[in-house]
Short mmCIF file of C-alpha atoms and ligand atoms in Angstrom, two decimals:
data_model
loop_
_atom_site.label_atom_id
_atom_site.label_comp_id
_atom_site.label_asym_id
_atom_site.label_seq_id
_atom_site.Cartn_x
_atom_site.Cartn_y
_atom_site.Cartn_z
CA MET A 1 -1.30 86.96 110.75
CA ASP A 2 0.56 89.62 111.95
CA SER A 3 -0.69 90.25 115.54
CA VAL A 4 -0.54 93.83 116.10
CA LEU A 5 2.42 93.87 118.26
CA THR A 6 4.22 91.97 115.56
CA VAL A 7 3.55 94.31 112.41
CA ILE A 8 6.09 95.16 109.95
CA PRO A 9 6.73 98.38 108.47
CA PRO A 10 6.48 97.84 105.03
CA PHE A 11 9.80 98.01 102.61
CA ARG A 12 11.27 99.98 101.22
CA PRO A 13 14.67 100.26 99.05
CA GLY A 14 15.56 103.54 99.70
CA GLN A 15 18.01 105.63 97.33
CA GLU A 16 21.11 107.08 97.15
CA PRO A 17 20.66 110.64 95.34
CA ASP A 18 22.83 111.18 92.73
CA VAL A 19 23.70 107.22 91.96
CA ASP A 20 22.76 106.23 88.12
CA PRO A 21 21.12 102.70 89.22
CA SER A 22 22.78 101.46 85.31
CA ARG A 23 25.95 101.67 86.79
CA LEU A 24 25.50 100.42 90.57
CA VAL A 25 27.48 97.16 91.57
CA ARG A 26 26.33 94.87 94.06
CA TRP A 27 28.19 92.93 96.38
CA SER A 28 26.94 90.88 99.60
CA PRO A 29 29.23 91.03 102.82
CA SER A 30 29.45 87.49 103.26
CA VAL A 31 31.08 84.53 105.44
CA THR A 32 31.46 81.17 104.21
CA LEU A 33 30.56 78.44 106.84
CA VAL A 34 31.15 75.00 105.36
CA PRO A 35 29.10 72.63 107.96
CA SER A 36 30.76 69.67 105.81
CA ARG A 37 33.34 69.47 102.52
CA SER A 38 32.35 65.56 102.86
CA CYS A 39 30.31 64.82 99.44
CA PHE A 40 28.64 61.57 98.46
CA ASN A 41 29.09 62.88 94.71
CA ALA A 42 32.94 63.00 93.06
CA CYS A 43 32.52 65.62 90.74
CA GLU A 44 35.85 65.66 88.49
CA TYR A 45 36.31 69.29 88.61
CA CYS A 46 35.67 69.93 92.37
CA GLY A 47 38.60 70.65 94.71
CA PHE A 48 36.49 71.18 97.86
CA ARG A 49 35.05 67.66 98.32
CA ARG A 50 36.52 65.03 100.71
CA ASP A 51 35.78 61.11 101.11
CA PRO A 52 32.92 60.66 103.75
CA GLY A 53 34.46 59.86 106.67
CA SER A 54 37.70 61.55 106.17
CA THR A 55 37.29 65.08 107.42
CA THR A 56 36.40 66.58 111.06
CA ASP A 57 32.62 68.47 110.36
CA LEU A 58 32.63 72.46 111.52
CA THR A 59 30.95 72.28 115.17
CA LEU A 60 28.56 75.08 116.09
CA ALA A 61 31.08 76.39 118.15
CA GLY A 62 33.46 77.05 115.36
CA ALA A 63 30.90 78.28 113.34
CA ARG A 64 30.62 80.69 115.94
CA ARG A 65 33.90 81.74 116.68
CA SER A 66 34.34 82.36 112.62
CA LEU A 67 31.05 85.30 113.25
CA ARG A 68 32.13 86.64 115.87
CA ARG A 69 35.47 87.22 113.52
CA ARG A 70 33.61 89.08 111.01
CA PRO A 71 30.99 91.31 112.91
CA ASP A 72 30.27 93.49 109.44
CA SER A 73 28.91 90.38 107.54
CA THR A 74 25.39 90.54 106.78
CA GLU A 75 25.74 86.88 104.68
CA VAL A 76 26.63 83.50 106.57
CA LEU A 77 26.83 81.43 103.53
CA LEU A 78 26.56 78.11 104.00
CA LEU A 79 28.45 75.60 101.71
CA SER A 80 28.06 72.30 102.17
CA GLY A 81 29.14 68.81 100.32
CA GLU A 82 25.95 66.49 100.84
CA VAL A 83 24.43 63.12 101.95
CA ALA A 84 22.77 61.09 99.79
CA PRO A 85 18.57 61.07 99.88
CA ALA A 86 18.63 57.82 101.40
CA SER A 87 21.95 57.74 103.69
CA PRO A 88 20.51 57.18 107.39
CA GLN A 89 22.98 59.99 107.45
CA ARG A 90 20.74 62.62 106.27
CA VAL A 91 18.95 63.98 108.76
CA GLY A 92 21.68 64.45 110.71
CA TRP A 93 22.98 66.24 108.25
CA PHE A 94 19.99 68.31 107.37
CA SER A 95 19.77 69.64 111.31
CA ARG A 96 22.91 70.53 111.47
CA LEU A 97 22.21 73.06 108.31
CA LEU A 98 19.35 73.85 110.17
CA ALA A 99 21.74 74.51 113.88
CA PHE A 100 24.29 76.79 111.49
CA SER A 101 20.49 78.71 110.18
CA ARG A 102 19.35 79.46 113.44
CA LEU A 103 22.98 79.98 115.03
CA ALA A 104 23.56 83.05 112.04
CA LEU A 105 20.30 83.99 112.65
CA SER A 106 20.84 84.24 116.65
CA LEU A 107 23.52 86.53 115.83
CA GLY A 108 21.75 88.96 113.57
CA ARG A 109 22.82 87.87 110.09
CA LEU A 110 20.99 86.35 107.47
CA PRO A 111 21.81 82.57 106.33
CA HIS A 112 21.74 81.75 102.49
CA THR A 113 21.92 77.94 102.29
CA ASN A 114 23.44 75.62 98.92
CA ALA A 115 23.73 71.99 99.68
CA GLY A 116 22.75 70.42 96.64
CA PRO A 117 19.19 69.20 96.02
CA LEU A 118 16.24 68.89 99.20
CA SER A 119 13.33 67.36 99.12
CA ARG A 120 10.21 69.52 99.13
CA ARG A 121 10.26 69.32 102.96
CA GLU A 122 13.89 69.90 103.27
CA MET A 123 13.58 73.44 101.56
CA ALA A 124 10.51 74.61 102.40
CA ALA A 125 12.19 74.10 106.67
CA LEU A 126 15.59 76.02 105.32
CA ALA A 127 13.19 78.77 103.57
CA ARG A 128 11.80 79.82 106.97
CA LEU A 129 15.70 80.19 108.24
CA ASN A 130 17.11 81.54 105.00
CA PRO A 131 15.64 84.69 103.02
CA SER A 132 17.47 82.79 99.76
CA LEU A 133 18.57 79.39 98.92
CA GLY A 134 21.02 78.42 95.78
CA LEU A 135 21.89 75.68 93.96
CA MET A 136 23.93 76.12 90.34
CA LEU A 137 22.51 74.83 87.84
CA GLU A 138 26.45 74.39 86.33
CA GLY A 139 25.74 73.59 82.60
CA LEU A 140 24.61 70.37 80.43
CA GLY A 141 26.02 68.55 77.11
CA PRO A 142 28.28 65.27 77.00
CA ALA A 143 31.06 67.84 78.67
CA TYR A 144 29.29 67.53 81.77
CA GLU A 145 27.82 64.25 81.05
CA ARG A 146 31.73 63.18 81.32
CA LEU A 147 32.36 65.22 84.62
CA HIS A 148 29.18 64.46 86.66
CA LYS A 149 29.33 60.41 85.81
CA ALA A 150 30.05 59.79 88.92
CA ALA A 151 27.59 62.77 91.20
CA PRO A 152 23.85 61.58 91.10
CA SER A 153 23.32 65.27 92.37
CA LYS A 154 23.79 66.56 89.54
CA ARG A 155 21.74 64.96 86.55
CA LEU A 156 20.22 67.73 85.00
CA ALA A 157 16.43 67.35 85.19
CA LEU A 158 16.67 66.78 88.90
CA ARG A 159 18.36 70.20 88.58
CA LEU A 160 15.77 71.59 86.89
CA GLY A 161 13.22 70.28 89.19
CA GLN A 162 15.06 71.92 92.00
CA LEU A 163 14.89 75.48 90.38
CA GLU A 164 11.41 74.50 89.62
CA GLN A 165 10.23 73.27 93.31
CA ALA A 166 11.90 77.10 94.34
CA GLY A 167 9.46 78.93 92.28
CA ARG A 168 6.63 77.03 93.35
CA LEU A 169 7.83 77.57 96.49
CA GLY A 170 8.32 81.41 96.33
CA ILE A 171 11.77 81.45 97.40
CA PRO A 172 13.71 83.55 95.61
CA PHE A 173 16.79 81.68 94.58
CA THR A 174 20.44 82.11 92.90
CA SER A 175 21.74 79.99 90.50
CA GLY A 176 24.85 79.72 87.91
CA LEU A 177 26.73 78.05 85.55
CA LEU A 178 30.11 77.22 85.68
CA LEU A 179 32.15 77.89 82.56
CA GLY A 180 35.07 76.12 80.99
CA VAL A 181 34.99 72.73 81.55
CA GLY A 182 34.73 71.65 77.60
CA GLU A 183 30.77 72.67 77.40
CA SER A 184 30.15 73.88 74.15
CA ARG A 185 28.92 77.53 73.07
CA SER A 186 25.28 75.80 72.15
CA ASP A 187 25.24 74.36 75.91
CA ARG A 188 26.10 77.44 76.97
CA LEU A 189 23.36 78.68 75.35
CA ARG A 190 20.83 76.38 76.11
CA ALA A 191 21.30 76.78 79.86
CA LEU A 192 20.64 80.04 79.53
CA GLU A 193 17.59 79.66 78.29
CA LEU A 194 15.64 76.97 80.35
CA LEU A 195 16.92 79.68 83.29
CA ALA A 196 15.08 82.58 81.19
CA ALA A 197 12.70 80.03 80.84
CA LEU A 198 12.09 79.06 84.80
CA GLN A 199 12.54 83.31 85.70
CA LYS A 200 9.50 83.60 83.05
CA GLN A 201 7.43 80.72 84.93
CA TRP A 202 8.13 81.60 88.85
CA GLY A 203 10.05 84.73 88.91
CA HIS A 204 12.09 83.79 91.74
CA LEU A 205 15.40 84.09 90.06
CA GLN A 206 17.80 86.96 91.82
CA GLU A 207 20.36 87.02 90.05
CA VAL A 208 23.08 83.80 87.80
CA ILE A 209 26.29 83.33 88.49
CA LEU A 210 28.91 83.13 86.13
CA GLN A 211 31.53 81.42 87.49
CA PRO A 212 34.77 80.38 84.76
CA TRP A 213 36.02 77.58 86.56
CA ARG A 214 39.48 77.76 87.46
CA PRO A 215 42.47 75.13 88.56
CA ASP A 216 43.58 75.23 92.08
CA GLY A 217 47.11 74.53 94.03
CA ALA A 218 50.08 75.03 92.59
CA GLN A 219 47.91 74.85 88.80
CA ALA A 220 46.52 78.08 89.70
CA VAL A 221 46.42 80.89 86.75
CA PRO A 222 44.77 83.92 85.82
CA LEU A 223 42.24 83.76 82.82
CA GLY A 224 43.71 84.84 79.64
CA SER A 225 42.69 87.32 77.21
CA ALA A 226 41.98 84.40 74.74
CA GLU A 227 39.12 83.02 77.79
CA GLN A 228 38.01 86.37 78.81
CA GLN A 229 37.58 87.01 75.19
CA ASP A 230 34.85 83.94 75.32
CA LEU A 231 33.44 85.09 78.26
CA LEU A 232 32.59 88.55 77.88
CA GLU A 233 31.09 87.02 74.65
CA LEU A 234 28.88 84.80 77.10
CA ILE A 235 27.88 87.64 79.14
CA GLU A 236 26.58 89.45 76.41
CA ALA A 237 24.64 86.54 75.38
CA ALA A 238 23.57 85.99 79.08
CA ARG A 239 22.38 89.39 79.48
CA ARG A 240 20.29 89.46 75.68
CA ILE A 241 19.16 85.76 77.03
CA LEU A 242 18.20 86.55 80.26
CA PRO A 243 14.91 88.27 81.26
CA ALA A 244 16.70 92.43 83.00
CA GLU A 245 15.54 91.55 86.60
CA VAL A 246 17.99 88.82 87.15
CA THR A 247 21.33 90.09 87.93
CA LEU A 248 24.90 88.70 86.36
CA GLN A 249 27.30 87.93 88.72
CA LEU A 250 30.99 87.81 88.35
CA PRO A 251 33.59 86.09 91.33
CA PRO A 252 35.98 89.01 90.80
CA ASN A 253 38.92 87.40 92.36
CA LEU A 254 38.29 85.23 89.36
CA TRP A 255 38.57 87.57 86.57
CA PRO A 256 41.68 89.91 86.24
CA LEU A 257 40.61 93.31 88.61
CA GLU A 258 42.11 95.40 85.51
CA SER A 259 39.43 94.15 83.06
CA LEU A 260 36.72 93.79 85.35
CA PRO A 261 35.27 97.56 83.68
CA GLN A 262 34.76 95.09 80.30
CA ALA A 263 33.19 93.05 82.44
CA LEU A 264 30.89 94.94 83.54
CA GLU A 265 29.94 96.83 80.63
CA ALA A 266 28.81 93.48 78.90
CA GLY A 267 26.47 92.85 81.73
CA ILE A 268 27.60 91.85 85.33
CA ASN A 269 26.43 94.03 87.86
CA ASP A 270 27.06 91.84 90.97
CA LEU A 271 29.88 90.89 92.54
CA GLY A 272 28.37 88.01 95.24
CA GLY A 273 29.33 87.30 98.64
CA LEU A 274 32.55 88.59 99.45
CA ASP A 275 34.64 86.65 102.45
CA SER A 276 37.96 87.28 102.94
CA HIS A 277 38.96 84.07 101.41
CA ASP A 278 37.38 82.07 98.53
CA VAL A 279 36.92 78.02 100.20
CA ILE A 280 36.22 76.73 96.81
CA ASN A 281 39.19 78.84 94.85
CA ALA A 282 41.22 79.41 97.36
CA ALA A 283 44.16 80.27 95.14
CA TYR A 284 42.57 82.94 93.91
CA PRO A 285 42.35 85.87 96.42
CA GLN A 286 39.60 87.76 96.98
CA PRO A 287 39.98 92.16 96.19
CA SER A 288 38.83 93.58 98.99
CA PRO A 289 35.84 95.96 98.67
CA ARG A 290 37.83 99.08 99.06
CA GLU A 291 40.28 97.76 96.56
CA LEU A 292 37.32 97.40 94.22
CA SER A 293 35.77 100.45 95.03
CA GLY A 294 38.14 102.41 93.94
CA ARG A 295 38.93 100.75 90.68
CA LEU A 296 35.39 100.51 89.62
CA GLU A 297 34.46 104.37 90.76
CA LEU A 298 37.74 105.31 87.88
CA ALA A 299 35.79 103.00 85.70
CA GLY A 300 32.49 105.30 86.01
CA TRP A 301 30.81 102.28 88.39
CA ALA A 302 29.26 102.62 92.18
CA LEU A 303 30.33 99.51 94.25
CA ARG A 304 27.22 99.36 97.04
CA PRO A 305 26.52 96.57 99.03
CA ARG A 306 22.99 94.56 99.34
CA LEU A 307 21.83 91.52 101.41
CA CYS A 308 21.94 87.55 100.47
CA VAL A 309 18.07 88.11 99.71
CA HIS A 310 17.73 91.43 96.48
CA ASP A 311 16.06 94.15 97.32
CA ARG A 312 12.91 93.50 95.46
CA PHE A 313 12.55 89.92 97.06
CA ILE A 314 12.14 91.10 101.03
CA PRO A 315 8.00 91.31 100.28
CA TRP A 316 8.29 87.80 99.63
CA LEU A 317 9.85 86.80 102.79
CA PRO A 318 7.89 85.24 106.00
CA PRO A 319 7.11 87.88 108.28
CA ASP A 320 10.73 86.77 110.59
CA LEU A 321 12.92 87.39 107.92
CA ARG A 322 11.10 89.72 106.14
CA ARG A 323 11.87 92.35 109.57
CA ARG A 324 14.90 91.07 110.22
CA ALA A 325 15.89 91.69 105.97
CA THR A 326 14.07 95.21 106.06
CA SER A 327 16.11 96.03 109.82
CA LEU A 328 19.51 95.05 108.38
CA HIS A 329 19.00 96.69 104.76
CA ALA A 330 18.54 99.87 106.60
CA ARG A 331 21.17 99.49 108.40
CA LEU A 332 23.80 98.56 105.13
CA LEU A 333 21.62 101.24 103.41
CA ALA A 334 22.57 104.16 106.74
CA SER A 335 26.13 103.19 106.10
CA VAL A 336 26.91 103.69 102.82
CA LEU A 337 24.96 107.05 103.03
CA ALA A 338 27.02 107.93 106.69
S1 LIG B 401 28.52 67.35 94.90
FE1 LIG B 401 30.29 69.64 95.26
S2 LIG B 401 31.14 69.59 97.25
FE2 LIG B 401 30.10 67.24 95.84
S3 LIG B 401 31.69 66.87 94.53
FE3 LIG B 401 30.36 68.08 92.96
S4 LIG B 401 30.97 70.19 93.41
FE4 LIG B 401 32.30 68.90 95.09
#
């Protein structure tokens, strides 16, 4: 129970006058830290992974330097390769996730970790330091089974179990689908229906990312018009299938800027965490929030910052995180109103 000295003022979302909530698009000022690219899975589409033992992991000092270079970021996205659950290295790997989360908090930021499936105890421990956590569902069906044959973490039942575990623990959660690796339309719709069912049961899904898969490096190429049309139909379907309170996120560097308003009209209302670059899709430059805001304003949309934990979940948080999120939320709102 909170003592008198630690009473937290109730969270009030706050609102800008004259902004139509149905024309708001959110983004999170974010910096991404990669504790390790080493991963025991080998998803066939992944350009992020390195073989265990072949890379130098990020140090806390390196992370501190990165965070100090980006003082305006409120979110620290911790994106890590995975260590097998039974590996002797698992404890050390998980302790580092906790240490990076503590570092983010000590520098006045909010960590959001996405590091694969977690035991119940691990997830609960991270949730004491992270106001929200994430795990992509990725997808299902024969294409994904083939691409994930050397990725034990990507079994559908395991992923769904993780989303349910987060629901039981009351953790605000982000999930999503990776699109365009050969999955069928019915596979996509089934995946969305599974997410919708989880949301109806637990109410903890804050956003669903609809992430187009793109080739990286020298093969990088923008989405063509047929691919955009295909994804626009999927966005509309996602908006129909998922409960209205779940936001739909699209990474703006993976979608042509000139047609971004079409994606918003179809149902996208969040552009996710924006860092200066994308560590997964490094060949696709991030547009700046200023550039995005200018373009979207011309199309009748207002771009506004948010925290990694969405406003409506702030009252769910344990006291220390609630206090931190309430204060950072007020700072973001003041920056918009200034
Ligand atoms: S689990 Fe993630 S990091 Fe590991 S291989 Fe798969 S996509 Fe890459």
